[in-house]
Coordinates of C-alpha atoms in Angstrom, one line a residue:
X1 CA 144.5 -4.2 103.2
X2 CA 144.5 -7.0 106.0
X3 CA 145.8 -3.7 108.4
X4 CA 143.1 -1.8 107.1
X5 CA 140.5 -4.0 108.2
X6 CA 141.8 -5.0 111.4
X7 CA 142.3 -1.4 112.2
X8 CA 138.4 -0.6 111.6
X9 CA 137.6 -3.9 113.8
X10 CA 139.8 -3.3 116.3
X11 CA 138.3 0.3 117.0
X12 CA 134.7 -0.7 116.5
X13 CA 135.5 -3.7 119.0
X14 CA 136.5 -1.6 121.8
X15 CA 134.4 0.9 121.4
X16 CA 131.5 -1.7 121.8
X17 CA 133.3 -3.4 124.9
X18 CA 133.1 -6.8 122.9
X19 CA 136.3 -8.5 123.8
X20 CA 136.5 -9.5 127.0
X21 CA 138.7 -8.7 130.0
X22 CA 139.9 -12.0 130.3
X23 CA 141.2 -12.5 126.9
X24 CA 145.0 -11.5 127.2
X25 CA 146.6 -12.5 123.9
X26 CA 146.6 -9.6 121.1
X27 CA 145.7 -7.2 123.2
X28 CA 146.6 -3.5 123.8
X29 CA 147.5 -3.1 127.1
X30 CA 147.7 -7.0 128.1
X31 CA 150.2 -9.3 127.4
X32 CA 151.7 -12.8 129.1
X33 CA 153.0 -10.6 132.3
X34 CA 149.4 -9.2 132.8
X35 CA 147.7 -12.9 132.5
X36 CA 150.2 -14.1 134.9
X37 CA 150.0 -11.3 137.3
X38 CA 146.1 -12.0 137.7
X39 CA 146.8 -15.7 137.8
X40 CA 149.0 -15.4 140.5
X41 CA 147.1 -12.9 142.2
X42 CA 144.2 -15.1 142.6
X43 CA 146.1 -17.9 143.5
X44 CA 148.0 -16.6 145.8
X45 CA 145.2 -14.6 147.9
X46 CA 143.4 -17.9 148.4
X47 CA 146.2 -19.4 149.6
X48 CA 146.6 -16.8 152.3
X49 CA 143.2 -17.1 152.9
X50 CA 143.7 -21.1 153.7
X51 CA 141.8 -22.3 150.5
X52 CA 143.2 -24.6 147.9
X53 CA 142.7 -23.6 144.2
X54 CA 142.3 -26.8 141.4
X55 CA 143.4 -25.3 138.2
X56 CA 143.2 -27.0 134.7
X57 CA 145.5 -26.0 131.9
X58 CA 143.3 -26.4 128.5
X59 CA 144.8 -27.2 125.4
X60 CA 143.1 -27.3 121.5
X61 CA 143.5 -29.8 118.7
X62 CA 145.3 -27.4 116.1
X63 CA 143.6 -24.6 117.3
X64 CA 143.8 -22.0 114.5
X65 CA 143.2 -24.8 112.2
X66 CA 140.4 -25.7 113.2
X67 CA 138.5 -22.7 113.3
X68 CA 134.9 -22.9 111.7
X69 CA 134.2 -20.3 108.7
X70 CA 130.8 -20.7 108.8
X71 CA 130.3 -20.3 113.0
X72 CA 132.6 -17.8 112.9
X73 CA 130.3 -15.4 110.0
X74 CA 127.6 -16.3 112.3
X75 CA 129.5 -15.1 115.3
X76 CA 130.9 -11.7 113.9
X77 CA 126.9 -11.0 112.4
X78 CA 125.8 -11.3 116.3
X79 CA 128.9 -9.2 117.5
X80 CA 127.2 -6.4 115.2
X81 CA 130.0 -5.9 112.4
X82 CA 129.0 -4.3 108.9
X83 CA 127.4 -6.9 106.2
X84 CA 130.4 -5.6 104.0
X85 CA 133.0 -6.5 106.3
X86 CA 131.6 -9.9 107.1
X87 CA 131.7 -10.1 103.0
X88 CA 135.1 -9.5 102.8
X89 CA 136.6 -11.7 105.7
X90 CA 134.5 -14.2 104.4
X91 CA 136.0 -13.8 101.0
X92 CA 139.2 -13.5 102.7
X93 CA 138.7 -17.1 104.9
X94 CA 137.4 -19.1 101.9
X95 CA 138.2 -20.6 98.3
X96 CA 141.8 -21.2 100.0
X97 CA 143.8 -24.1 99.0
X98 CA 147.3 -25.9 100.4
X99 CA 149.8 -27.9 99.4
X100 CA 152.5 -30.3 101.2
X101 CA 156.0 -30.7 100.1
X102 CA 158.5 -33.7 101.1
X103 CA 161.6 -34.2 99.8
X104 CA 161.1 -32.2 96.8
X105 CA 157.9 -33.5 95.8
X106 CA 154.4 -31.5 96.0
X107 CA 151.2 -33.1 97.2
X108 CA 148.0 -32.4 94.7
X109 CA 146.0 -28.9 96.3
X110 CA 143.7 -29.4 98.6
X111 CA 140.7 -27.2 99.7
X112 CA 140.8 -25.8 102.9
X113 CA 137.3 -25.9 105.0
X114 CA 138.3 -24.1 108.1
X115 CA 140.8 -22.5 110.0
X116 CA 142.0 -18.7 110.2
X117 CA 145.5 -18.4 108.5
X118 CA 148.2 -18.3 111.1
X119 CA 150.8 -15.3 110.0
X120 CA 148.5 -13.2 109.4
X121 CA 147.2 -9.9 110.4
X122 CA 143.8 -11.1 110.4
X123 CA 143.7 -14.6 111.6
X124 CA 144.6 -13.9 115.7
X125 CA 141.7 -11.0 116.0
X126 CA 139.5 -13.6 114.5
X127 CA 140.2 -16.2 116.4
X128 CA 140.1 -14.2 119.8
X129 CA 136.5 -12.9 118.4
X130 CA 136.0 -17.4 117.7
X131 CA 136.6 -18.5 121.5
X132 CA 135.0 -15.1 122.7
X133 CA 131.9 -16.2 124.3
X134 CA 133.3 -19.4 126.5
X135 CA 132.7 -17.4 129.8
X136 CA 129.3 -17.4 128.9
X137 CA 129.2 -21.1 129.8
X138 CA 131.0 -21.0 132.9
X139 CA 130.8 -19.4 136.4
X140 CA 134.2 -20.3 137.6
X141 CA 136.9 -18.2 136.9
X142 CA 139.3 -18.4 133.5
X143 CA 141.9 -16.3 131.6
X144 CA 143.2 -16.7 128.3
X145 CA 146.1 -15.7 125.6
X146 CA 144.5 -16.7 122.3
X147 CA 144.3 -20.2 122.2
X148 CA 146.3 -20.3 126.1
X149 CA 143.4 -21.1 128.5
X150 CA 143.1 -21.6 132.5
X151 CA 140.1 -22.7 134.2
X152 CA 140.1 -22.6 137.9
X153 CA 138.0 -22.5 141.1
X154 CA 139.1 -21.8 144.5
X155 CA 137.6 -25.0 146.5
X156 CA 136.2 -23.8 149.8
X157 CA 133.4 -26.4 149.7
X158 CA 132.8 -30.0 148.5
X159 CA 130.5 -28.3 146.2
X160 CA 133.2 -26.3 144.0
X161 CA 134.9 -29.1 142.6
X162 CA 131.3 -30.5 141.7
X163 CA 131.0 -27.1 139.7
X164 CA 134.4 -26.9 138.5
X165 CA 133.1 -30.5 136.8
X166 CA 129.9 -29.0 135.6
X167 CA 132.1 -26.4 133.6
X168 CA 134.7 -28.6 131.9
X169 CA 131.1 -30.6 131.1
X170 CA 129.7 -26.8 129.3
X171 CA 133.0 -26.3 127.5
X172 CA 133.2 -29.4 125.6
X173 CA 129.4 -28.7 124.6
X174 CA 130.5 -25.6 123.4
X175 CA 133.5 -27.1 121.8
X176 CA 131.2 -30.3 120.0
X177 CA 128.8 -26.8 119.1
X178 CA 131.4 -24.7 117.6
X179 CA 133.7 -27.6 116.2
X180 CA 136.7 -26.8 118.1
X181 CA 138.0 -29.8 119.7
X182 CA 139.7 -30.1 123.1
X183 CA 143.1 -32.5 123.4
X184 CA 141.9 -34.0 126.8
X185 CA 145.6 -35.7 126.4
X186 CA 147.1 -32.4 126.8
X187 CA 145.1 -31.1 129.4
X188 CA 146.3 -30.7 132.7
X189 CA 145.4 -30.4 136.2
X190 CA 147.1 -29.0 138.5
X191 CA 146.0 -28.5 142.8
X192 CA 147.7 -25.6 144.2
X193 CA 147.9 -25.6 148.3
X194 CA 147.2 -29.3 147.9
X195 CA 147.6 -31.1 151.3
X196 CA 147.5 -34.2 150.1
X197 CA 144.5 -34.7 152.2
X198 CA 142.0 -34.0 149.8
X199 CA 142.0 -36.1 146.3
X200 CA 139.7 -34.8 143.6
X201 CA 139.5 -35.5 140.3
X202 CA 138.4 -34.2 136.5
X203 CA 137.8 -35.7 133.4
X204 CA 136.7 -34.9 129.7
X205 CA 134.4 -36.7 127.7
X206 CA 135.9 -37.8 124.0
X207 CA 134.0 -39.5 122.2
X208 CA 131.8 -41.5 123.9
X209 CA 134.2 -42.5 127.3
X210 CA 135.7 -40.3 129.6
X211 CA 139.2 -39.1 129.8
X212 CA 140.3 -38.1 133.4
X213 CA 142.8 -35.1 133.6
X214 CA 146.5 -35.8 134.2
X215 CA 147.8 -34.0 137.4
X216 CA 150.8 -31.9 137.8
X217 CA 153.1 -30.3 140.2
X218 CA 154.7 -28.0 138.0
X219 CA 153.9 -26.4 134.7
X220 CA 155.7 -23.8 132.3
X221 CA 153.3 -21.1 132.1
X222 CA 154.5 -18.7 129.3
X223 CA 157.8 -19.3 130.7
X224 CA 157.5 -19.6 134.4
X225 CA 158.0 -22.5 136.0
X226 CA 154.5 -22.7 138.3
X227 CA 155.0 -24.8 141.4
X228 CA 152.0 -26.1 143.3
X229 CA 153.1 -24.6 146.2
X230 CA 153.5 -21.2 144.0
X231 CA 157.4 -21.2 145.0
X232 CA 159.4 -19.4 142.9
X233 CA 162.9 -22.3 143.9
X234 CA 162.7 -23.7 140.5
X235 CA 162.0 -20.7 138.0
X236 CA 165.1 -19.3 140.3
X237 CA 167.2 -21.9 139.7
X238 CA 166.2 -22.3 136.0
X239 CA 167.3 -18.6 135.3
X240 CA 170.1 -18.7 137.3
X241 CA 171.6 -21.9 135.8
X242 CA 170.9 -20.1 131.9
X243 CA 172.4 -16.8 133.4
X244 CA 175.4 -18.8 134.6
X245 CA 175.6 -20.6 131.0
X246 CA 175.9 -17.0 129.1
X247 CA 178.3 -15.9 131.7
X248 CA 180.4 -18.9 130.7
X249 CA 180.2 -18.1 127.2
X250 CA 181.0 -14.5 127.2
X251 CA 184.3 -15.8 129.4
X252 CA 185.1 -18.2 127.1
X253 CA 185.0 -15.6 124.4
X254 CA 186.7 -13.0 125.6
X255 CA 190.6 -12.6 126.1
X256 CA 190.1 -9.6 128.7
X257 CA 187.3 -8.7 130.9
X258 CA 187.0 -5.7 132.8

């Protein structure tokens, strides 16, 4: 039933263009190469321009958990879907319970308020349709695989990292609005081409302080190791090094090789 459903969205979605470009994650035709590829592409053209590019790696509290019911009904009625399909996902979301078991022992069942459930057919489309409209409140550029997101701006003027500021500022309004909470802890920042000469910082507001943005050098991104520098030395050495640990393996297993 679930692939019935998403079957039907999934055609009226792009038919209607509703999705957009820049979501990657469960996605015909894009996948972690393709959000890379752009990534990299835009990184590395500004670079050869002579432009630095401060890009923050956003991470969510339990992101598929979280997930509002209600804001997402109101979301899918804007996006245009059927009043019987809205019925039957919201059926489908609600009147679901849990329980927790440790060490042989079950907790009482509990209600569950939000969240899309993870496994499922469902829960990924509706979730991508959830965090569809967050380029709406930004002008800087950002790509995402489901709950995966980069924000970045290529800073050419003093003025860029005073907008890159302004957006992190719209996304947690639209994260206090929706109910989909940020980890400021877990999000990173990371200044590719930095010099060193220039020092510029980023925070997140939680709560009622501030929290300023960790910065990086390096960061797994879907498996590549991303270098400020955008030199491939350590993803090289990293493969290398697990190619040369199977190699030994296969040796150590095997009386003859030809």
């Amino acid at each position: 039933m679930e692939s019935l459903i998403k079957a039907s969205m999934t055609s009226f979605l792009d038919e209607n263009k509703i999705i957009t470009d820049r979501q990657h994650g469960f996605m015909k035709q894009r996948a972690c190469l393709t959000n890379l590829l752009e990534c990299f592409e835009s990184w590395t053209q500004a670079l050869d321009e002579g432009f630095e590019v401060d890009v923050i790696y956003l991470d969510y509290r339990k992101a598929f958990d979280s997930v509002s019911i209600w804001r997402l009904i109101e979301k899918l009625k804007v996006y245009g879907l059927k009043s019987k399909v809205i019925q039957w996902i919201m059926s489908f979301l609600t009147g679901r319970t849990m329980k927790v078991l440790i060490n042989g022992s079950f907790s009482d069942l509990m209600a569950l308020l939000s969240g899309v459930p993870q496994g499922s057919l469902l829960g990924p489309l509706l979730f991508l349709l959830f965090v569809n409209d967050l380029l709406h409140w930004i002008i800087s550029s950002m790509i995402m695989f489901a709950d995966d997101t980069k924000l970045w701006r290529i800073s050419k003027t003093t003025n860029d990292s005073q907008i890159l500021q302004r957006d992190l500022d719209a996304l947690m309004n639209w994260s206090n609005k929706y109910l989909l909470k940020f980890n400021p802890q877990k999000c990173e920042l990371m200044c590719i081409g930095q010099s060193g000469s220039a020092h510029r910082e980023y925070y997140l507001q939680e709560g009622t302080g501030k929290y300023k943005l960790q910065e990086t050098t390096e960061e797994r991104d879907f498996g590549v190791m991303v270098m400020r520098n955008l030199h491939s030395r350590v993803q090289s050495s990293k493969a290398a090094t697990k190619a040369r640990s199977l190699l030994g393996m296969v040796k150590r297993n095997f009386r003859r090789l030809d």
